CSV table of C-alpha atoms and ligand atoms in Angstrom, one decimal:
chain,number,residue,atom,x,y,z
A,19,MET,CA,35.1,15.7,-11.7
A,20,ASP,CA,37.8,17.8,-13.4
A,21,ILE,CA,36.6,17.8,-16.4
A,22,TYR,CA,40.2,18.8,-17.9
A,23,ALA,CA,41.8,16.2,-16.9
A,24,ARG,CA,38.6,14.4,-19.0
A,25,PHE,CA,40.2,16.0,-21.9
A,26,GLY,CA,43.9,15.8,-21.2
A,27,VAL,CA,44.7,19.6,-20.5
A,28,ARG,CA,46.4,20.6,-17.3
A,29,ARG,CA,44.6,22.7,-14.9
A,30,ARG,CA,47.0,25.6,-14.6
A,31,ILE,CA,47.3,28.2,-11.3
A,32,ASN,CA,47.1,31.8,-12.4
A,33,ALA,CA,48.5,34.0,-10.9
A,34,ALA,CA,49.6,36.8,-13.3
A,35,GLY,CA,46.4,38.2,-13.5
A,36,THR,CA,43.2,38.6,-15.7
A,37,LEU,CA,45.6,36.9,-18.3
A,38,THR,CA,43.4,35.9,-21.6
A,39,ARG,CA,46.0,33.1,-23.0
A,40,LEU,CA,44.7,31.9,-19.6
A,41,GLY,CA,41.4,31.8,-19.3
A,42,GLY,CA,40.9,35.4,-18.4
A,43,SER,CA,38.6,35.3,-15.2
A,44,LEU,CA,37.2,33.0,-12.8
A,45,MET,CA,33.5,33.6,-12.9
A,46,PRO,CA,31.4,33.8,-9.9
A,47,ASP,CA,28.4,31.1,-9.6
A,48,GLU,CA,25.9,33.5,-9.7
A,49,VAL,CA,27.3,34.5,-13.3
A,50,LEU,CA,26.9,30.9,-14.3
A,51,ASP,CA,23.6,30.3,-12.9
A,52,ALA,CA,22.2,32.9,-15.3
A,53,MET,CA,24.2,31.8,-18.3
A,54,ARG,CA,22.6,28.4,-18.1
A,55,ALA,CA,19.0,29.3,-17.1
A,56,ALA,CA,19.5,31.6,-20.0
A,57,ALA,CA,20.4,28.5,-22.1
A,58,ARG,CA,17.1,27.0,-21.9
A,59,SER,CA,15.1,29.5,-23.9
A,60,SER,CA,15.1,31.4,-27.3
A,61,VAL,CA,15.5,35.1,-27.2
A,62,ASP,CA,15.8,37.8,-29.9
A,63,VAL,CA,19.3,38.6,-29.4
A,64,ALA,CA,18.9,42.3,-30.7
A,65,GLU,CA,16.1,42.6,-28.1
A,66,LEU,CA,18.9,41.0,-26.2
A,67,GLN,CA,21.6,43.7,-26.6
A,68,ALA,CA,18.9,46.2,-26.1
A,69,ALA,CA,18.3,44.9,-23.1
A,70,ALA,CA,21.7,44.9,-22.5
A,71,SER,CA,22.8,48.7,-23.7
A,72,ARG,CA,20.6,49.7,-21.0
A,73,LEU,CA,22.6,48.1,-18.9
A,74,ILE,CA,26.2,49.4,-20.0
A,75,ALA,CA,24.6,53.2,-20.1
A,76,ALA,CA,23.3,52.9,-16.3
A,77,HIS,CA,27.4,51.7,-15.5
A,78,THR,CA,29.8,53.6,-17.3
A,79,GLY,CA,27.2,57.1,-18.6
A,80,ALA,CA,27.5,56.5,-22.5
A,81,GLU,CA,23.9,56.9,-24.1
A,82,ALA,CA,23.9,53.1,-25.3
A,83,GLY,CA,26.4,50.1,-24.9
A,84,LEU,CA,26.8,46.6,-27.2
A,85,VAL,CA,28.4,42.9,-25.9
A,86,THR,CA,31.3,42.3,-27.7
A,87,ALA,CA,32.9,38.9,-28.5
A,88,GLY,CA,35.9,40.8,-26.8
A,89,ALA,CA,37.9,44.3,-25.6
A,90,ALA,CA,39.4,43.9,-29.5
A,91,ALA,CA,35.7,42.2,-31.0
A,92,ALA,CA,35.0,45.1,-30.0
A,93,LEU,CA,38.0,47.8,-31.1
A,94,THR,CA,36.8,46.7,-34.3
A,95,VAL,CA,32.9,47.2,-34.4
A,96,ALA,CA,33.8,50.4,-32.8
A,97,THR,CA,35.6,51.1,-35.6
A,98,ALA,CA,33.6,50.2,-38.2
A,99,ALA,CA,30.8,52.5,-36.2
A,100,CYS,CA,33.2,55.4,-37.5
A,101,LEU,CA,34.1,53.6,-40.8
A,102,THR,CA,30.4,53.9,-41.4
A,103,GLY,CA,27.9,55.6,-39.2
A,104,LEU,CA,24.7,54.4,-40.2
A,105,ASP,CA,25.6,54.6,-43.8
A,106,VAL,CA,24.5,50.4,-44.8
A,107,ALA,CA,26.2,50.8,-48.0
A,108,ARG,CA,30.3,51.4,-46.6
A,109,MET,CA,28.7,49.3,-44.2
A,110,GLU,CA,27.9,46.7,-47.3
A,111,ARG,CA,31.4,47.7,-48.5
A,112,LEU,CA,33.5,46.6,-45.6
A,113,PRO,CA,36.6,46.2,-44.8
A,114,ASP,CA,37.6,47.8,-48.4
A,115,THR,CA,37.9,52.0,-47.1
A,116,ARG,CA,38.8,53.8,-50.1
A,117,ASP,CA,35.9,56.2,-51.1
A,118,MET,CA,35.8,56.7,-47.6
A,119,PRO,CA,37.0,58.3,-44.6
A,120,ASN,CA,39.5,55.6,-43.2
A,121,GLU,CA,42.7,56.8,-41.7
A,122,VAL,CA,42.2,56.2,-37.8
A,123,ILE,CA,45.0,59.0,-35.9
A,124,MET,CA,47.5,56.9,-32.9
A,125,CYS,CA,49.2,58.7,-30.7
A,126,ARG,CA,53.2,56.2,-31.8
A,127,THR,CA,53.4,55.6,-28.1
A,128,HIS,CA,49.9,53.9,-27.7
A,129,ARG,CA,50.0,51.4,-30.4
A,130,THR,CA,49.9,48.3,-29.2
A,131,GLY,CA,49.1,44.1,-31.0
A,132,TYR,CA,46.0,45.0,-30.4
A,133,ASP,CA,45.9,47.6,-33.2
A,134,HIS,CA,45.1,44.4,-35.3
A,135,ALA,CA,41.6,44.8,-34.9
A,136,VAL,CA,41.0,48.5,-35.5
A,137,ARG,CA,43.1,47.3,-38.8
A,138,LEU,CA,40.4,44.3,-38.9
A,139,ALA,CA,37.9,46.5,-40.0
A,140,GLY,CA,39.5,48.6,-43.0
A,141,ALA,CA,41.6,51.0,-41.0
A,142,VAL,CA,44.6,52.7,-41.7
A,143,ILE,CA,46.3,53.6,-38.8
A,144,ARG,CA,48.1,57.0,-39.4
A,145,ASP,CA,50.6,57.0,-36.1
A,146,ILE,CA,52.1,60.6,-35.0
A,147,GLY,CA,54.0,61.6,-32.6
A,148,PHE,CA,57.2,60.6,-30.9
A,149,ASN,CA,58.4,58.4,-28.3
A,150,ASP,CA,61.0,60.6,-26.2
A,151,LEU,CA,59.3,59.7,-22.4
A,152,GLY,CA,59.7,55.6,-23.3
A,153,THR,CA,63.7,56.1,-25.3
A,154,GLY,CA,64.4,58.6,-22.8
A,155,ALA,CA,65.7,61.1,-25.3
A,156,GLY,CA,63.6,63.9,-24.4
A,157,VAL,CA,61.2,65.1,-22.3
A,158,ARG,CA,58.0,65.2,-23.8
A,159,ASP,CA,54.9,63.7,-24.9
A,160,ILE,CA,52.6,64.2,-28.1
A,161,GLU,CA,50.9,67.8,-27.6
A,162,PRO,CA,47.3,68.8,-29.0
A,163,TRP,CA,48.7,70.6,-31.8
A,164,GLU,CA,50.3,67.5,-33.0
A,165,ILE,CA,46.9,65.7,-32.5
A,166,GLU,CA,45.4,69.5,-34.7
A,167,ALA,CA,48.1,69.0,-37.5
A,168,ALA,CA,47.2,65.2,-38.1
A,169,ILE,CA,43.4,65.9,-38.5
A,170,THR,CA,42.4,65.9,-42.5
A,171,PRO,CA,39.5,64.7,-44.1
A,172,ARG,CA,40.7,61.1,-44.1
A,173,THR,CA,40.8,61.3,-40.7
A,174,ALA,CA,37.5,58.9,-39.7
A,175,ALA,CA,38.5,58.4,-35.9
A,176,PHE,CA,41.0,58.6,-32.5
A,177,ALA,CA,42.1,55.8,-31.1
A,178,TYR,CA,43.0,55.7,-27.7
A,179,THR,CA,44.8,52.9,-25.8
A,180,ALA,CA,43.6,53.6,-21.7
A,181,THR,CA,47.1,53.4,-19.2
A,182,PRO,CA,46.5,54.3,-15.2
A,183,ARG,CA,49.1,57.2,-16.5
A,184,ASN,CA,48.6,58.5,-19.7
A,185,MET,CA,49.9,60.9,-21.5
A,186,PRO,CA,48.3,62.5,-23.5
A,187,ARG,CA,45.1,63.2,-21.2
A,188,LEU,CA,41.5,61.9,-22.7
A,189,ALA,CA,40.4,65.3,-21.9
A,190,GLU,CA,43.0,67.0,-24.7
A,191,VAL,CA,42.9,65.2,-26.6
A,192,ALA,CA,38.9,64.4,-26.8
A,193,GLY,CA,38.8,68.3,-26.7
A,194,VAL,CA,40.5,68.8,-30.1
A,195,CYS,CA,38.9,65.6,-31.7
A,196,ALA,CA,35.9,67.3,-30.5
A,197,ARG,CA,35.9,70.5,-32.3
A,198,HIS,CA,36.3,68.5,-35.9
A,199,ARG,CA,34.1,66.2,-34.1
A,200,ILE,CA,36.3,63.5,-35.2
A,201,PRO,CA,35.2,60.3,-32.6
A,202,VAL,CA,37.9,58.4,-30.1
A,203,ILE,CA,38.3,55.4,-29.9
A,204,VAL,CA,39.8,53.6,-25.7
A,205,ASP,CA,40.7,51.1,-25.7
A,206,ALA,CA,40.7,50.6,-22.2
A,207,ALA,CA,40.1,46.7,-22.6
A,208,ALA,CA,42.1,45.5,-18.8
A,209,GLN,CA,41.6,49.1,-17.2
A,210,LEU,CA,39.1,48.0,-14.3
A,211,PRO,CA,39.4,47.7,-11.4
A,212,PRO,CA,39.2,50.4,-10.1
A,213,THR,CA,35.3,50.2,-10.9
A,214,ALA,CA,35.4,54.2,-11.4
A,215,ASN,CA,36.5,53.4,-14.9
A,216,LEU,CA,33.8,52.2,-15.9
A,217,ARG,CA,32.1,55.5,-16.4
A,218,ARG,CA,35.7,58.0,-17.0
A,219,PHE,CA,36.4,57.8,-20.6
A,220,ILE,CA,33.1,58.6,-21.3
A,221,ALA,CA,33.2,61.6,-18.7
A,222,GLU,CA,36.6,62.9,-20.2
A,223,GLY,CA,34.9,63.0,-23.8
A,224,ALA,CA,35.7,58.8,-25.4
A,225,ALA,CA,32.8,58.0,-28.2
A,226,LEU,CA,32.8,54.6,-28.0
A,227,VAL,CA,35.4,52.8,-25.2
A,228,CYS,CA,36.3,49.0,-24.9
A,229,PHE,CA,36.0,47.2,-22.1
A,230,SER,CA,37.2,43.3,-21.3
A,231,GLY,CA,34.0,41.1,-20.2
A,232,GLY,CA,36.2,38.3,-18.6
A,233,LYS,CA,38.9,40.2,-17.4
A,234,ALA,CA,38.3,42.1,-13.9
A,235,ILE,CA,34.5,41.9,-14.9
A,236,GLN,CA,34.1,38.0,-14.5
A,237,GLY,CA,32.0,37.8,-16.9
A,238,PRO,CA,32.3,35.3,-19.6
A,239,GLN,CA,35.8,35.5,-21.2
A,240,GLY,CA,35.1,35.6,-24.9
A,241,THR,CA,32.7,39.3,-23.6
A,242,GLY,CA,33.5,42.0,-24.1
A,243,ILE,CA,31.6,46.1,-24.0
A,244,LEU,CA,31.3,48.6,-26.4
A,245,ALA,CA,30.1,51.7,-24.3
A,246,GLY,CA,29.1,55.2,-26.0
A,247,ARG,CA,27.4,57.5,-27.9
A,248,ARG,CA,24.2,55.7,-29.0
A,249,GLU,CA,24.3,56.3,-33.5
A,250,LEU,CA,27.5,54.7,-32.9
A,251,VAL,CA,26.4,51.6,-30.6
A,252,ALA,CA,23.2,51.1,-33.3
A,253,ALA,CA,26.0,51.0,-36.2
A,254,ALA,CA,28.8,48.1,-34.2
A,255,LEU,CA,25.4,46.6,-33.8
A,256,LEU,CA,24.0,46.5,-37.0
A,257,GLN,CA,27.5,45.1,-38.1
A,258,GLN,CA,28.3,42.8,-36.1
A,259,ILE,CA,24.3,40.9,-35.0
A,260,ASP,CA,22.9,37.9,-37.7
A,261,MET,CA,20.8,40.4,-40.1
A,262,ASP,CA,19.3,37.3,-42.1
A,263,VAL,CA,15.7,39.5,-41.6
A,264,ARG,CA,13.5,40.7,-44.3
A,265,ALA,CA,12.6,44.4,-44.4
A,266,ASP,CA,8.7,43.7,-43.6
A,267,THR,CA,8.7,41.5,-40.6
A,268,TRP,CA,11.9,42.6,-38.7
A,269,SER,CA,11.7,44.7,-35.6
A,270,PRO,CA,14.9,45.9,-34.8
A,271,PRO,CA,14.9,47.8,-30.7
A,272,GLU,CA,13.9,51.2,-31.8
A,273,GLU,CA,15.8,53.1,-29.1
A,274,LEU,CA,19.0,51.7,-30.2
A,275,VAL,CA,18.3,51.2,-34.7
A,276,PRO,CA,16.1,54.3,-34.9
A,277,PRO,CA,13.8,54.1,-38.1
A,278,ARG,CA,14.5,55.9,-39.5
A,279,ALA,CA,18.2,56.9,-40.3
A,280,LEU,CA,18.3,53.8,-41.7
A,281,ALA,CA,18.0,53.9,-46.4
A,282,GLY,CA,17.1,50.0,-45.7
A,283,TYR,CA,18.3,47.1,-43.5
A,284,PRO,CA,22.8,46.0,-43.8
A,285,HIS,CA,23.4,42.3,-44.9
A,286,HIS,CA,25.6,40.1,-42.7
A,287,GLY,CA,28.0,43.0,-41.5
A,288,ILE,CA,32.0,43.1,-41.1
A,289,GLY,CA,31.3,42.0,-37.8
A,290,ARG,CA,29.1,39.0,-38.1
A,291,GLY,CA,31.6,37.1,-37.3
A,292,PHE,CA,32.1,37.7,-33.7
A,293,LYS,CA,29.2,36.9,-32.5
A,294,VAL,CA,27.6,36.7,-29.3
A,295,GLY,CA,25.7,34.1,-28.3
A,296,LYS,CA,22.5,35.0,-25.6
A,297,GLU,CA,24.4,32.7,-22.7
A,298,ASP,CA,27.4,34.8,-23.0
A,299,ILE,CA,25.1,38.4,-23.3
A,300,VAL,CA,22.7,37.2,-20.4
A,301,GLY,CA,26.4,36.6,-18.3
A,302,LEU,CA,28.0,39.3,-19.3
A,303,MET,CA,25.7,41.3,-18.0
A,304,THR,CA,25.3,39.8,-14.6
A,305,ALA,CA,28.4,39.7,-13.4
A,306,LEU,CA,28.8,43.7,-15.1
A,307,GLU,CA,26.1,44.0,-12.8
A,308,ARG,CA,27.9,42.7,-10.0
A,309,PHE,CA,30.9,44.2,-10.8
A,310,ALA,CA,29.7,47.6,-10.7
A,311,THR,CA,27.5,47.0,-7.3
A,312,ARG,CA,30.1,45.6,-5.4
A,313,ASP,CA,32.3,46.6,-2.1
A,314,GLU,CA,35.3,47.3,-3.9
A,315,GLN,CA,37.7,47.9,-1.2
A,316,ALA,CA,36.8,44.2,0.2
A,317,TYR,CA,37.7,43.1,-2.9
A,318,LEU,CA,40.5,44.6,-3.0
A,319,ALA,CA,41.7,43.4,0.8
A,320,ALA,CA,41.0,39.9,0.2
A,321,LYS,CA,43.2,39.9,-2.7
A,322,GLU,CA,45.8,42.2,-0.7
A,323,ALA,CA,45.3,39.0,2.3
A,324,ILE,CA,46.5,36.5,-0.5
A,325,LEU,CA,49.2,38.3,-1.6
A,326,ALA,CA,50.0,39.2,2.3
A,327,ASP,CA,50.1,34.9,2.7
A,328,ILE,CA,52.0,34.3,-0.2
A,329,ALA,CA,55.2,36.8,1.1
A,330,ARG,CA,54.8,35.8,4.4
A,331,ARG,CA,55.1,32.0,2.9
A,332,LEU,CA,58.1,33.4,0.6
A,333,SER,CA,60.3,35.2,3.4
A,334,GLY,CA,63.6,35.0,4.6
A,335,LEU,CA,64.4,33.0,1.3
A,336,ASN,CA,67.6,33.7,0.1
A,337,GLY,CA,68.4,35.1,-3.2
A,338,LEU,CA,64.4,36.9,-3.5
A,339,ALA,CA,63.9,40.3,-2.1
A,340,LEU,CA,59.3,40.8,-1.9
A,341,ARG,CA,57.5,43.6,-2.8
A,342,ARG,CA,54.0,44.5,-1.9
A,343,LEU,CA,52.8,47.6,-4.6
A,344,ALA,CA,48.5,48.3,-3.2
A,345,ALA,CA,46.4,49.0,-5.6
A,346,GLY,CA,47.2,53.3,-5.0
A,347,GLU,CA,49.9,52.2,-6.6
A,348,THR,CA,50.3,50.2,-9.4
A,349,GLY,CA,46.5,52.7,-10.5
A,350,ARG,CA,45.0,48.9,-10.8
A,351,MET,CA,45.2,45.0,-9.3
A,352,PRO,CA,48.1,45.5,-5.7
A,353,LEU,CA,50.8,43.3,-7.0
A,354,LEU,CA,53.6,41.2,-5.3
A,355,GLU,CA,56.7,41.3,-6.3
A,356,LEU,CA,59.7,38.6,-6.1
A,357,ARG,CA,63.0,40.7,-6.7
A,358,LEU,CA,65.7,37.5,-7.8
A,359,ASP,CA,69.4,37.9,-7.2
A,360,GLN,CA,69.7,36.1,-10.0
A,361,VAL,CA,73.6,35.7,-9.6
A,362,ALA,CA,72.7,34.3,-5.4
A,363,LEU,CA,70.3,31.6,-6.8
A,364,GLY,CA,72.4,30.8,-10.0
A,365,ARG,CA,69.3,30.8,-12.2
A,366,SER,CA,68.1,33.3,-14.2
A,367,ALA,CA,63.8,34.9,-13.5
A,368,VAL,CA,63.2,33.8,-17.2
A,369,ALA,CA,63.9,29.9,-15.9
A,370,VAL,CA,62.7,30.2,-12.8
A,371,ALA,CA,59.4,31.5,-14.2
A,372,ARG,CA,59.3,28.3,-17.2
A,373,ALA,CA,60.0,26.2,-14.4
A,374,LEU,CA,56.8,27.6,-12.2
A,375,GLN,CA,54.7,26.4,-15.9
A,376,ALA,CA,55.9,22.9,-15.9
A,377,GLY,CA,55.9,22.7,-12.2
A,378,GLU,CA,53.2,20.5,-10.4
A,379,PRO,CA,50.7,22.5,-10.2
A,380,ALA,CA,51.3,24.3,-12.9
A,381,VAL,CA,51.8,28.9,-11.9
A,382,HIS,CA,52.3,31.3,-13.8
A,383,VAL,CA,53.3,34.9,-13.0
A,384,GLY,CA,53.8,37.6,-15.6
A,385,GLU,CA,56.1,38.2,-16.9
A,386,ALA,CA,56.4,42.2,-17.7
A,387,ARG,CA,59.9,42.4,-15.7
A,388,LEU,CA,61.3,39.5,-16.2
A,389,ASP,CA,64.5,40.8,-17.7
A,390,ASP,CA,64.7,43.0,-14.5
A,391,GLY,CA,65.0,39.6,-12.3
A,392,VAL,CA,61.8,41.1,-10.9
A,393,LEU,CA,58.6,38.2,-11.2
A,394,LEU,CA,55.1,39.5,-10.7
A,395,ILE,CA,52.4,38.6,-8.3
A,396,ASP,CA,48.5,39.2,-9.4
A,397,ALA,CA,46.1,38.1,-6.9
A,398,ALA,CA,43.2,38.5,-9.5
A,399,ALA,CA,42.6,34.8,-10.3
A,400,LEU,CA,43.6,33.4,-7.3
A,401,SER,CA,41.9,32.4,-4.4
A,402,ALA,CA,42.6,32.6,-0.3
A,403,GLU,CA,44.0,28.4,-0.8
A,404,HIS,CA,45.9,29.4,-3.3
A,405,ALA,CA,48.9,31.1,-2.0
A,406,ALA,CA,49.8,28.0,-0.2
A,407,PRO,CA,50.6,26.0,-3.4
A,408,VAL,CA,52.1,29.2,-5.4
A,409,ALA,CA,54.3,30.1,-2.9
A,410,GLY,CA,55.4,26.8,-2.4
A,411,ALA,CA,56.2,26.2,-5.9
A,412,VAL,CA,58.3,29.3,-6.1
A,413,ARG,CA,59.7,28.2,-3.4
A,414,ALA,CA,60.7,25.1,-4.8
A,415,ALA,CA,61.5,26.5,-8.3
A,416,LEU,CA,64.3,28.7,-6.6
A,417,THR,CA,65.5,25.9,-3.9
A,418,GLN,CA,65.7,23.2,-6.2
A,419,THR,CA,69.1,21.3,-7.1
B,243,PLP,C1,43.3,42.1,-23.1
B,243,PLP,C2,43.2,43.5,-23.9
B,243,PLP,C3,42.6,43.7,-24.9
B,243,PLP,C4,41.5,42.3,-25.9
B,243,PLP,O1,40.7,41.7,-24.9
B,243,PLP,P1,39.3,40.6,-25.2
B,243,PLP,O2,38.9,40.5,-24.6
B,243,PLP,O3,40.6,39.7,-24.2
B,243,PLP,O4,39.7,40.9,-26.4
B,243,PLP,C5,43.0,44.7,-26.1
B,243,PLP,N1,43.4,45.5,-25.8
B,243,PLP,C6,43.8,44.9,-24.5
B,243,PLP,C7,45.5,46.8,-23.5
B,243,PLP,C8,44.0,44.1,-23.1
B,243,PLP,O5,44.6,44.6,-22.6
């Protein structure tokens, strides 16, 4: 049965990568089976999160971890944790941060639309440096002295957006921040694969790292991971989970919530709206184990083979130049670049992308370089049987009169 058809919704072939708006990645049966089993029993969510914490710690090298409602939600509870620490009175006040250090420093070149997730906790973003490399006006990125100069008694955290070839180097940023005891939060939502990145940002000095659970990890789409320092993860947990507890009957997991470190238990926190259900937590744990232990070379080879198949089916088409980019070149997933000769074809890449989405089957391609006449194919959410329909749809969109 096509469950989407039953509700009047079209299925789409996602050749654009693990985009959240297209449903992220596709879940393996193993993850679905684990979620189905998890749905059948009651459990203490805090105890389950403590087990997730141990698993996340084992695979990231962090002290602790938390399953969040996505990487964006992880950014919010991470920021909240940096604003409050284990101070329950501060937790109660968020997002009002008037009487606490509330500035989060960011390099101007790292700002994204996900800034909103940081501001949501009550933080004020203070951005620094210039974008000379982006504008072509100069040759320098932000330097350590500029970070040093931006840190004040109002600083609560430093937020860093990871990309494959990021500047300034995280280790350099973390070094400056460590001298001032400022935690560095890394948005690494889409920085997997490579699997090695599960550990990389913690190893380079991040206090907290956010990953999306519904992208490369292939967990439930609505999940994410926050990994990092134990006390900060504890602060995030307390501000995310349901806190309708009695102090004299609740037994929180001591490894995460140290009994004597708190003045009392906080009420529902700023992250209460980002609750994660038991099925999602178990699904993410199962997916993380699978992702962290899979044969990455075999996985990438299978994705390369899908791209090669699509390229073979499109070769020789007038007005189309094909180029394959290996994972080593992109720093992440292998890609197939379709460069259109928009004049010869008499249509723009934007028009082709639109036609592909409207077609039957509907196909979505990567749109980051449409303005240069390039469609990108990412096979993260494709399997072998998608090669023929994707190639057929592109061929039709380029040749239809
Ligand atoms: C996808 C993404 C997010 C949000 O991840 P969700 O899991 O969808 O919440 C945040 N930051 C970056 C850089 C992303 O690519």
